[in-house]
Coordinates of C-alpha atoms in Angstrom, one line a residue:
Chain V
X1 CA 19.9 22.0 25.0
X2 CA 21.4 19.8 22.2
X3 CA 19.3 18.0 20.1
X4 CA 19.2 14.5 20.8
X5 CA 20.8 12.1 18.0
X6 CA 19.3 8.8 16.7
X7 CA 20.8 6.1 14.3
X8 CA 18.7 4.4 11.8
X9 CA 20.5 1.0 10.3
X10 CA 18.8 0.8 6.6
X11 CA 16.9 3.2 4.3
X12 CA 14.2 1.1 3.1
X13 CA 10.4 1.9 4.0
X14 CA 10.8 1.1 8.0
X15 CA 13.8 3.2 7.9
X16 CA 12.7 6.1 5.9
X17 CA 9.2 6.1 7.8
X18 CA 10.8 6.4 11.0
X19 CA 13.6 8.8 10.1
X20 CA 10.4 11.2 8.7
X21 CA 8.9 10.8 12.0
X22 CA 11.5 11.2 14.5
X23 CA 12.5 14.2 12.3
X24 CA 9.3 16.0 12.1
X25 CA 9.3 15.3 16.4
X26 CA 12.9 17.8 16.1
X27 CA 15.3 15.0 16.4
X28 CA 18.5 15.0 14.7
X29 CA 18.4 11.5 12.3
X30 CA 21.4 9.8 10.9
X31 CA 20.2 7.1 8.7
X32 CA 22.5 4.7 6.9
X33 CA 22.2 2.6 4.2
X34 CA 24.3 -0.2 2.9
X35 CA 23.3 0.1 -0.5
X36 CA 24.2 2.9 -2.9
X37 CA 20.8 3.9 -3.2
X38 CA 17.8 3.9 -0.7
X39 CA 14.1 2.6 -0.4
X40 CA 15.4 -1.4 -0.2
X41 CA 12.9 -3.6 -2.2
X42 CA 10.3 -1.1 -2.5
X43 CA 12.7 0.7 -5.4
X44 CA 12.9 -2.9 -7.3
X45 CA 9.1 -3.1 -7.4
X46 CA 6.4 -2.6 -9.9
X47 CA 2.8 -1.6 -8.6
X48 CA 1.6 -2.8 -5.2
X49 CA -0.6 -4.9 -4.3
X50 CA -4.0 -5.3 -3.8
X51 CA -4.7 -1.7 -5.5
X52 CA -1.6 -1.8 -8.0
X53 CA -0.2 1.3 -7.0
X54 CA 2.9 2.7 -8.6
X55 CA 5.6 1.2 -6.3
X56 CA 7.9 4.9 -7.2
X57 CA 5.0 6.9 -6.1
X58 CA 5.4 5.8 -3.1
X59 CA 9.1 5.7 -2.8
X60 CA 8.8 9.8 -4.2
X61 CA 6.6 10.6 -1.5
X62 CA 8.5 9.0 1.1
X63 CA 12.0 10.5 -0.4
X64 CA 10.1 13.9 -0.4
X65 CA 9.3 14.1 3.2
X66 CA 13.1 12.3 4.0
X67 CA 14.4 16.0 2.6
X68 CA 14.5 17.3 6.2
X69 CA 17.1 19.3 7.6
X70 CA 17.6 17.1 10.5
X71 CA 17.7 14.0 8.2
X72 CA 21.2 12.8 6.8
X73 CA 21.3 10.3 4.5
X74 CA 24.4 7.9 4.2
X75 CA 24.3 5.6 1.6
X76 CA 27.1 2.9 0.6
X77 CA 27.3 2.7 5.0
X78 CA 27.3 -1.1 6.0
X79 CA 27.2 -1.3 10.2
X80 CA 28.7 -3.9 12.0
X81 CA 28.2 -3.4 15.4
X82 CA 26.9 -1.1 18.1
X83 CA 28.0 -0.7 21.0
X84 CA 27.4 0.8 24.8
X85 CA 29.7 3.8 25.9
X86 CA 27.6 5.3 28.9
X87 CA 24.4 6.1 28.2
X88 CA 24.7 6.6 24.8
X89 CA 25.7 3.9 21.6
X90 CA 28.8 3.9 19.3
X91 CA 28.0 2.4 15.4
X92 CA 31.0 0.8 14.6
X93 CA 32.3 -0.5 10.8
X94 CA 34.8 -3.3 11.8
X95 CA 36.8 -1.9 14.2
X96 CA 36.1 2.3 13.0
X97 CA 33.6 4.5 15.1
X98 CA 31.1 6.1 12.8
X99 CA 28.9 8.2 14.9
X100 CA 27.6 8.2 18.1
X101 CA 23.9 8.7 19.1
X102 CA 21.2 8.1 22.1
X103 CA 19.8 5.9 20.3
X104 CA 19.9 3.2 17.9
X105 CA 16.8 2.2 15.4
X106 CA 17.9 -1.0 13.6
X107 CA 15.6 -1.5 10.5
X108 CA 17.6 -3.6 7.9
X109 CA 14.7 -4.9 6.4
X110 CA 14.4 -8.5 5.1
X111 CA 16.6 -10.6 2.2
X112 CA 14.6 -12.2 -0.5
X113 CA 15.4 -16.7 -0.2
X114 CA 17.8 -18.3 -2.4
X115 CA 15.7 -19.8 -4.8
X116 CA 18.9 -21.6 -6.2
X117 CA 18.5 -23.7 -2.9
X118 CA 15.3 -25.3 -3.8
X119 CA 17.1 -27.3 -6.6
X120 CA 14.6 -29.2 -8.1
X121 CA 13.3 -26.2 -9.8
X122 CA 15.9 -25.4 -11.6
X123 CA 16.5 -21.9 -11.3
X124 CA 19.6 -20.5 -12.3
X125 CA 19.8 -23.4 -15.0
X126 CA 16.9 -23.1 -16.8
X127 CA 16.3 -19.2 -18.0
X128 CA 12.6 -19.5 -18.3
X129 CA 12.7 -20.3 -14.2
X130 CA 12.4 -16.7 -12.7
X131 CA 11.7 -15.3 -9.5
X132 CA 8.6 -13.0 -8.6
X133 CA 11.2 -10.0 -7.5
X134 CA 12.9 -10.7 -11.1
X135 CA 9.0 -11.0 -12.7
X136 CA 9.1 -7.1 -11.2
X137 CA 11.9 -6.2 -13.3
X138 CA 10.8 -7.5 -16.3
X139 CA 7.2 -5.7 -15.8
X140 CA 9.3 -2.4 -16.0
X141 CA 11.4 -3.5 -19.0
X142 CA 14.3 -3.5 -17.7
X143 CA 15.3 -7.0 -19.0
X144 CA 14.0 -9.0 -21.6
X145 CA 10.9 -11.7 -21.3
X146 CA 13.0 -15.1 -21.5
X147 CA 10.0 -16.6 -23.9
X148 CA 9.2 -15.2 -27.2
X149 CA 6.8 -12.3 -26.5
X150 CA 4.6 -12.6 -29.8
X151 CA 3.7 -15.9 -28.8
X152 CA 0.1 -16.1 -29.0
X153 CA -0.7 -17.1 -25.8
X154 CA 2.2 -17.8 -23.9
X155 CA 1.6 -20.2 -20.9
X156 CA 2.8 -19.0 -17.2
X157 CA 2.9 -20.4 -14.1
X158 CA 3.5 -19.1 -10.8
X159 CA 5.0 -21.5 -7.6
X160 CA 3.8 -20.3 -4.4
X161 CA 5.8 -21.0 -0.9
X162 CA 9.0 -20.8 -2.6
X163 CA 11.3 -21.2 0.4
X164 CA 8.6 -20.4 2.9
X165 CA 6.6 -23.1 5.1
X166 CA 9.8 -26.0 4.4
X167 CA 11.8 -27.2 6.9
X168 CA 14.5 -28.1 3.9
X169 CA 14.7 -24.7 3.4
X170 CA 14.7 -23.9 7.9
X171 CA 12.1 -22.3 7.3
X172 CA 9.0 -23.0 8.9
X173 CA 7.3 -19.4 8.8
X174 CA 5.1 -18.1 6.7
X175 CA 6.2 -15.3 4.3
X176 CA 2.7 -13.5 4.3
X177 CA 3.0 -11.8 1.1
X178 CA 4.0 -14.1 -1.5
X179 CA 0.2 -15.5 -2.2
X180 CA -1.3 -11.7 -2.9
X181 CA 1.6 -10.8 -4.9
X182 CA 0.9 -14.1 -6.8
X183 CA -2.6 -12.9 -7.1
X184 CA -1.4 -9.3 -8.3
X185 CA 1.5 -10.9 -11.0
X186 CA -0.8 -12.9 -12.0
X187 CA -3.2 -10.4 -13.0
X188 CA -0.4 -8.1 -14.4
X189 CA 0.4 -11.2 -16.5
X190 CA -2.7 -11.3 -17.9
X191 CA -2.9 -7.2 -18.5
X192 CA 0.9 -7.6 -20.8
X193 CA -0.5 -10.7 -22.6
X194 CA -4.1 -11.1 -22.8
X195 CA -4.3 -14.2 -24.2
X196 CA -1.6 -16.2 -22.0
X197 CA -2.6 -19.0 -19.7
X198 CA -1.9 -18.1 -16.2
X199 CA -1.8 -21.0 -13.7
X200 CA -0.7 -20.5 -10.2
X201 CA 0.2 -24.1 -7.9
X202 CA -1.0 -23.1 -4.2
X203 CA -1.0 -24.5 -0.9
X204 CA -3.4 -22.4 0.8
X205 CA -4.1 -19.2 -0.8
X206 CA -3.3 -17.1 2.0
X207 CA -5.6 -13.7 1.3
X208 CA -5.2 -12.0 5.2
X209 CA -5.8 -8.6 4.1
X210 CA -8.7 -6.1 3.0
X211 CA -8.8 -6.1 -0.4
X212 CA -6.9 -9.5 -0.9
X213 CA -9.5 -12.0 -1.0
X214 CA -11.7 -9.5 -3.6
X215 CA -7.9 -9.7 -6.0
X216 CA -7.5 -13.3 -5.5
X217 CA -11.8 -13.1 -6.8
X218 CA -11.1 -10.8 -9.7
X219 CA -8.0 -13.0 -10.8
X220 CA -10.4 -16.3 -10.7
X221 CA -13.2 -14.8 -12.7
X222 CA -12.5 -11.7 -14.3
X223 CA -8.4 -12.7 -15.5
X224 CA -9.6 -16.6 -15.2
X225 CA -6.6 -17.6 -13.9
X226 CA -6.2 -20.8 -12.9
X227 CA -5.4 -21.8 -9.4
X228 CA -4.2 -25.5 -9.1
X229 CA -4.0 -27.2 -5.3
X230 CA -0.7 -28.6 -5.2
X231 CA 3.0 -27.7 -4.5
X232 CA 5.1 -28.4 -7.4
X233 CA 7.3 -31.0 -6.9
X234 CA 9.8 -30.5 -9.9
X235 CA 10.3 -28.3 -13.0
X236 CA 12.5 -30.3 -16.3
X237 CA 13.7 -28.6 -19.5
X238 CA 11.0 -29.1 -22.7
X239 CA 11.6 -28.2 -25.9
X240 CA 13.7 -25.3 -26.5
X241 CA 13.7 -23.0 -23.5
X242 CA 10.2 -24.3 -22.2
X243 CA 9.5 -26.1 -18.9
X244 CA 7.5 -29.2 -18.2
X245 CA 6.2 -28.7 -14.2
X246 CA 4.8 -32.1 -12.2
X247 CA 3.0 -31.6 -9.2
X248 CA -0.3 -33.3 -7.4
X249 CA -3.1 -32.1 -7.8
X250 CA -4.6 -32.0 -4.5
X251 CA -8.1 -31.6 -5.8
X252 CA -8.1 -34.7 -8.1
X253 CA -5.7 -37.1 -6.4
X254 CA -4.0 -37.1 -9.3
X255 CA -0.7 -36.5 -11.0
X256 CA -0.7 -33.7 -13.3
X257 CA 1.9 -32.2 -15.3
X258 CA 1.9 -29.0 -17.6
X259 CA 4.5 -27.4 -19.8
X260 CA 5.4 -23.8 -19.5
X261 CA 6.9 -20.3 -21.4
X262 CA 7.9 -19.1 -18.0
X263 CA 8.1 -20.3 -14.6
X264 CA 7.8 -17.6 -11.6
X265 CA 9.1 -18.4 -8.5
X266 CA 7.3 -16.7 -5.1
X267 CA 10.3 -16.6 -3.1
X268 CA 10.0 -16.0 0.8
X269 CA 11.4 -13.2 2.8
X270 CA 14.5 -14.1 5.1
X271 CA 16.3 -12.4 7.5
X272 CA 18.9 -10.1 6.2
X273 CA 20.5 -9.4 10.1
X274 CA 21.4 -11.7 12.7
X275 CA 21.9 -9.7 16.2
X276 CA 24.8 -11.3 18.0
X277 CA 24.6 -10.8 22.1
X278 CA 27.4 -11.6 23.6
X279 CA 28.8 -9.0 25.7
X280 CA 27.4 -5.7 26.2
X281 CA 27.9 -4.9 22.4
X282 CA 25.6 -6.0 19.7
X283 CA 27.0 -7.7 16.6
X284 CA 25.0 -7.2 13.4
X285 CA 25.7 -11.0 11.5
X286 CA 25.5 -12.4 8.3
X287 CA 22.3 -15.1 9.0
X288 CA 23.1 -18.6 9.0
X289 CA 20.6 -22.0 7.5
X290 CA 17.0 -21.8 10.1
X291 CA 18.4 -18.7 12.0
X292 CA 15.1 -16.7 12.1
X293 CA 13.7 -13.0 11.7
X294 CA 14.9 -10.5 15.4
X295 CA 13.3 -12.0 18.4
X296 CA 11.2 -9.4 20.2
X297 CA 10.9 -9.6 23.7
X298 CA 8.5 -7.4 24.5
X299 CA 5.3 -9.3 22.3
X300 CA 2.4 -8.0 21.6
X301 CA 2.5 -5.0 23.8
X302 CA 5.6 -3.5 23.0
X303 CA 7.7 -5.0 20.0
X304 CA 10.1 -2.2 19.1
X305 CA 12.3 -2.7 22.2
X306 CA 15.1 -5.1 22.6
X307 CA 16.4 -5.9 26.9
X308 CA 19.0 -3.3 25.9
X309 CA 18.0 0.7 26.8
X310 CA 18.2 2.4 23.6
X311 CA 18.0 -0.3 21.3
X312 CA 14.9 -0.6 19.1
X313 CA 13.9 -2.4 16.2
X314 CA 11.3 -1.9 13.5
X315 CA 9.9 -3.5 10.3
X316 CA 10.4 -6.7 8.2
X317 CA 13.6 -7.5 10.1
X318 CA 11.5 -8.7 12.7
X319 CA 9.2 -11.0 10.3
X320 CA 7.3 -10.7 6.8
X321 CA 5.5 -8.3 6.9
X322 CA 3.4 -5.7 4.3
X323 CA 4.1 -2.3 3.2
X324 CA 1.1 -0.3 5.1
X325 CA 1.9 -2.5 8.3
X326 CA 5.8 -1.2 7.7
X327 CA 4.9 2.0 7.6
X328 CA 2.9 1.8 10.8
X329 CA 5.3 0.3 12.9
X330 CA 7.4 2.5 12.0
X331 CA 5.7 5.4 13.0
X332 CA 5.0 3.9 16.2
X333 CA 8.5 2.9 17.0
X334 CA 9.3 6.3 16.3
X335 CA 7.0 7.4 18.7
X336 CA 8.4 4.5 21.3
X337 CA 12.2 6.3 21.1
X338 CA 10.7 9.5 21.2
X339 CA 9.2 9.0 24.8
X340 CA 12.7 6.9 25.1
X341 CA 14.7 9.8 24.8
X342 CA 12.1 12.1 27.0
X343 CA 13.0 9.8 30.0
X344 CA 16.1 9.8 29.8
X345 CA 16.9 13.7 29.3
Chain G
X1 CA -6.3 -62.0 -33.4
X2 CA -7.0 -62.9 -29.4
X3 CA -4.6 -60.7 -27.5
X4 CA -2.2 -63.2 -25.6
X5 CA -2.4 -62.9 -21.4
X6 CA 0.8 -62.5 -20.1
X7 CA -0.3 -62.2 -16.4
X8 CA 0.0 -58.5 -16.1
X9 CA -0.9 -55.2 -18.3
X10 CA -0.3 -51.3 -18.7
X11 CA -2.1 -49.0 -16.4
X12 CA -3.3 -46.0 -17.9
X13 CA -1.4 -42.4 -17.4
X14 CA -2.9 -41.2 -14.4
X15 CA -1.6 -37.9 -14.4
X16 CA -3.3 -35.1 -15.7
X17 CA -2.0 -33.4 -18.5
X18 CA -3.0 -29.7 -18.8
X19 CA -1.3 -29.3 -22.2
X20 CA -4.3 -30.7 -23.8
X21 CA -6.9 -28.2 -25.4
X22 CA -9.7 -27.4 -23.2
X23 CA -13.1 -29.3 -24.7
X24 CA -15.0 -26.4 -26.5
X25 CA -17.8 -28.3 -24.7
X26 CA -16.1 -27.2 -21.2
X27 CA -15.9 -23.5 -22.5
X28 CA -19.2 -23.5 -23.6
X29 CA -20.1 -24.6 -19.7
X30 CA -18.1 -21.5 -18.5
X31 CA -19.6 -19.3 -20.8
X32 CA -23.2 -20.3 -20.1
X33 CA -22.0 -20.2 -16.4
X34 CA -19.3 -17.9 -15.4
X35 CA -19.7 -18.0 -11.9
X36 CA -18.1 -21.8 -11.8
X37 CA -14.9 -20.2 -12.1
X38 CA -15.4 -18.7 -8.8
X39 CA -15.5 -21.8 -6.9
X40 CA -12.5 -22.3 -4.4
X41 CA -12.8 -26.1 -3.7
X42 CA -13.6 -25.3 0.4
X43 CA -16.2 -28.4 0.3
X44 CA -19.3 -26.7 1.5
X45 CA -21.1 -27.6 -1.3
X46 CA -20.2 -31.6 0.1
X47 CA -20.7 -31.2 3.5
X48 CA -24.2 -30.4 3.2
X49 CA -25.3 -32.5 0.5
X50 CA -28.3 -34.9 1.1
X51 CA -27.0 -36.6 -2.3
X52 CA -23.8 -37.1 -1.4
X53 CA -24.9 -38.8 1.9
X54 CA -25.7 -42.1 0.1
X55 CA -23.8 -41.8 -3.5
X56 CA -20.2 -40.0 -3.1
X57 CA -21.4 -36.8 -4.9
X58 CA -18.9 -34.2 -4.2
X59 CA -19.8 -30.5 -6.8
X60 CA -16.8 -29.3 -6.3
X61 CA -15.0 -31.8 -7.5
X62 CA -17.3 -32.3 -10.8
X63 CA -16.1 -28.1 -10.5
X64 CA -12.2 -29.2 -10.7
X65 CA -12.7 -32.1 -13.5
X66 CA -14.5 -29.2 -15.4
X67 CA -11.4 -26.6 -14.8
X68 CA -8.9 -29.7 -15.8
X69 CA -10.8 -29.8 -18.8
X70 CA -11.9 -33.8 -18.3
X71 CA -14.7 -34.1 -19.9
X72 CA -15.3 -38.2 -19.6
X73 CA -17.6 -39.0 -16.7
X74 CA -18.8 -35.6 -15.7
X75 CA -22.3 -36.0 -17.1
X76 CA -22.9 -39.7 -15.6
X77 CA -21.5 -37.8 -12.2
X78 CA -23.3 -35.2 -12.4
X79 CA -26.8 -37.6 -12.4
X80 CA -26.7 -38.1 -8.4
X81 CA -27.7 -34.4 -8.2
X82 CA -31.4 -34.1 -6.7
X83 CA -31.2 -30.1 -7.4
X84 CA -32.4 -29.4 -4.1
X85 CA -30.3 -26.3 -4.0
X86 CA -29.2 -26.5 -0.5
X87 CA -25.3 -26.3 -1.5
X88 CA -26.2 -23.1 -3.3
X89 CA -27.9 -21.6 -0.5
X90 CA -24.6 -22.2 1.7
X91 CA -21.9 -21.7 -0.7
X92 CA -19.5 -18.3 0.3
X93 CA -18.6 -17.7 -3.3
X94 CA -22.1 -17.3 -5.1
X95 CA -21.6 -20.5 -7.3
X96 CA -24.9 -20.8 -9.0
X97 CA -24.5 -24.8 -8.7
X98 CA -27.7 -25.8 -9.7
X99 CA -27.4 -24.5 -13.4
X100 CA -23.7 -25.6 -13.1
X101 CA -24.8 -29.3 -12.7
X102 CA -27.8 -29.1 -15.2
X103 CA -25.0 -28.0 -17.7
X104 CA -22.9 -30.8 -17.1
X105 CA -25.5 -33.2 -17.1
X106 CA -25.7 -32.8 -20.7
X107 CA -22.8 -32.7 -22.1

């Protein structure tokens, strides 16, 4: 018997999760990245939250159990289509056949919004505007803070639903993560500069998740920073490279405006993948203005399987989503193709 | 000199403007009270409160002119109180409100 071949589109967390899996079941994995390196946003991150754990160790861990003889990593691979030839699927690069499999695992993962869109903000003009993935970076030095960092006590704010919950922006959705991580930068603010004033302009604070609601606690009364009811409406230069922000506060009923060392914007997650389903083939597109995250048929009892025999889907690609619930649904897709493939031996 | 009526005047700025030093008066309220920084505004406090029935009273939002650092009319607010406690027994985050509004009755 030959060992039954499965394609895996993207080598972030969903991807390497599921590759591990359906390796360790004695599959044979070809898992391709479009990137030069893998683990997709998870290798641009700091610590996670709500327990601030080292974003590499968990990167290392999975890259450890990815070293599997039935595992082959290629990075630098971008797929375009995939289509049917019997039973099994063709991945095709424009018009070149790269491999063909039994089946196909499409986890490409999510792209972070535009926050040059939301104009009135100023990012991309002003160098003190920068966004929470960008906040990452500069917790790990690898650029420099644009404020001067022996200010006494630097003042930071954070903008929550950066692209998320706006219809401007065509999207409606939720991103799910952007308030904790708010919660967490916030408190990693406060651990680089003690004395800095942290203020972070909410909508609701979303805290879904054990372990949230205690963070989004510690950072009110232990780091005393300070949460303000109100989406900011605009951010103008100040002196020198500062910002002056406006928004309402909700709580008063009033106007309020604040100037600022650094302004951190909570962009959204957005789809990186539209699936184009026009003929028997499936198109992977660049996403257009309100396009939305892979619509699952299946629901809530089976959301790894798209109408097509073979075709499966797994983590953010389908929605935000968090790390641990990433990691799950990947193992569980991988369990899905497994009994897949059984069948149709 | 009588100032001249020109049929109009200048509002006051409304907005609230958070570059202003905190009162040392309003730090001295969350040091002798820490747990007011723990309050997230969800109204509980309001819903309940016997006081607030007849006057307006609302704590938690004596609790956000406190965090804005606006000191002006917090003590003369903070008068409708009647310290019956019921909002602390109710409220999900532990505020100990009673002490909070004694402390803000006297500044």
């Amino acid at each position: 018997m030959t060992q039954q071949k499965v394609a895996i589109i993207g080598a972030g967390p969903a991807g390497l999760q599921s590759a591990i899996s359906l390796a360790e079941m004695g599959f044979l994995v070809q898992l391709f990245e479009k990137e030069k390196q893998p683990g997709g946003h998870l290798a641009h991150w700091h610590v996670l939250f709500p327990d601030r754990q080292p974003a590499n160790e968990v990167l290392d861990a999975l890259m450890i159990s990815a070293m599997n003889p039935n595992i082959s990593l290629i990075t630098g691979a971008e797929i375009s289509a995939i289509e049917p030839s019997g039973r099994k699927w063709q991945l095709k690069k424009a018009e070149t056949l790269i491999c063909e499999v039994d089946a196909v695992l499409l986890a490409s993962g999510f792209k972070l919004f535009d926050a040059a869109q939301k104009e009135e903000y100023g990012y991309g003009i002003y160098p003190a505007v920068v966004t929470s993935s960008e906040l990452e970076a500069l917790f790990m030095h690898q650029k420099p803070w644009p404020f001067n960092e022996n200010l006494e006590s630097p003042k930071i704010g954070l903008v929550h639903c950066v692209g998320s919950r706006d219809a401007k922006c065509g999207n409606l959705y939720c991103s799910k993560v952007c308030c904790v991580t708010a919660v967490k930068q916030a408190i990693e603010l406060k651990k680089t500069f003690p004395a800095a004033q942290v203020y972070s302009f909410y909508m609701d604070m979303r805290m879904f998740g054990l372990g949230y609601e205690e963070l989004y606690h510690q950072a009110q009364m232990e780091y005393r920073v300070q949460f303000i009811r109100g989406r900011l409406s605009e951010a103008s230069p100040a002196d020198g490279q500062r910002i002056q922000v406006k928004a309402e506060d909700t709580l008063m009923g009033r106007p309020l405006k604040l100037t600022l060392d650094m302004l951190v914007l909570m962009v959204g997650m957005t789809p990186s993948v539209v699936l184009g389903n026009g003929s028997a083939s499936v198109e992977l597109k660049k996403p257009m203005f309100a396009d939305g995250f892979v619509k699952m048929p299946g629901q809530a009892l089976d959301d790894s399987r798209l109408q097509k025999p073979g075709l499966f889907v797994a983590g953010a690609c389908k929605g935000p989503v968090t790390l641990p619930d990433v990691v799950k649904d990947a193992k569980a897709t991988a369990l899905d193709i497994c009994n897949y493939l059984t069948e149709v031996l | 000199m009588s100032v001249r009526d020109f049929g109009y005047s200048v509002s006051d700025q409304r907005a609230v403007d958070l570059d202003r030093k905190m009162p040392d008066e309003l730090e001295r309220v969350y040091l002798q009270e820490p747990s007011l920084r723990n309050c997230i505004a969800c109204g509980n406090c309001a819903a309940l409160c016997s006081a607030g029935s007849f006057t307006g009273f609302q704590f938690y939002r004596l609790n956000v002119l406190v965090s804005r650092g606006l000191l002006s009319e917090l003590a003369k607010k903070a008068e409708a109180c009647m310290l019956c406690g019921k909002c602390q027994m109710a409220c999900p985050r532990g505020v100990n409100i009673r002490h909070g509004i004694m402390l803000m009755a006297q500044l």
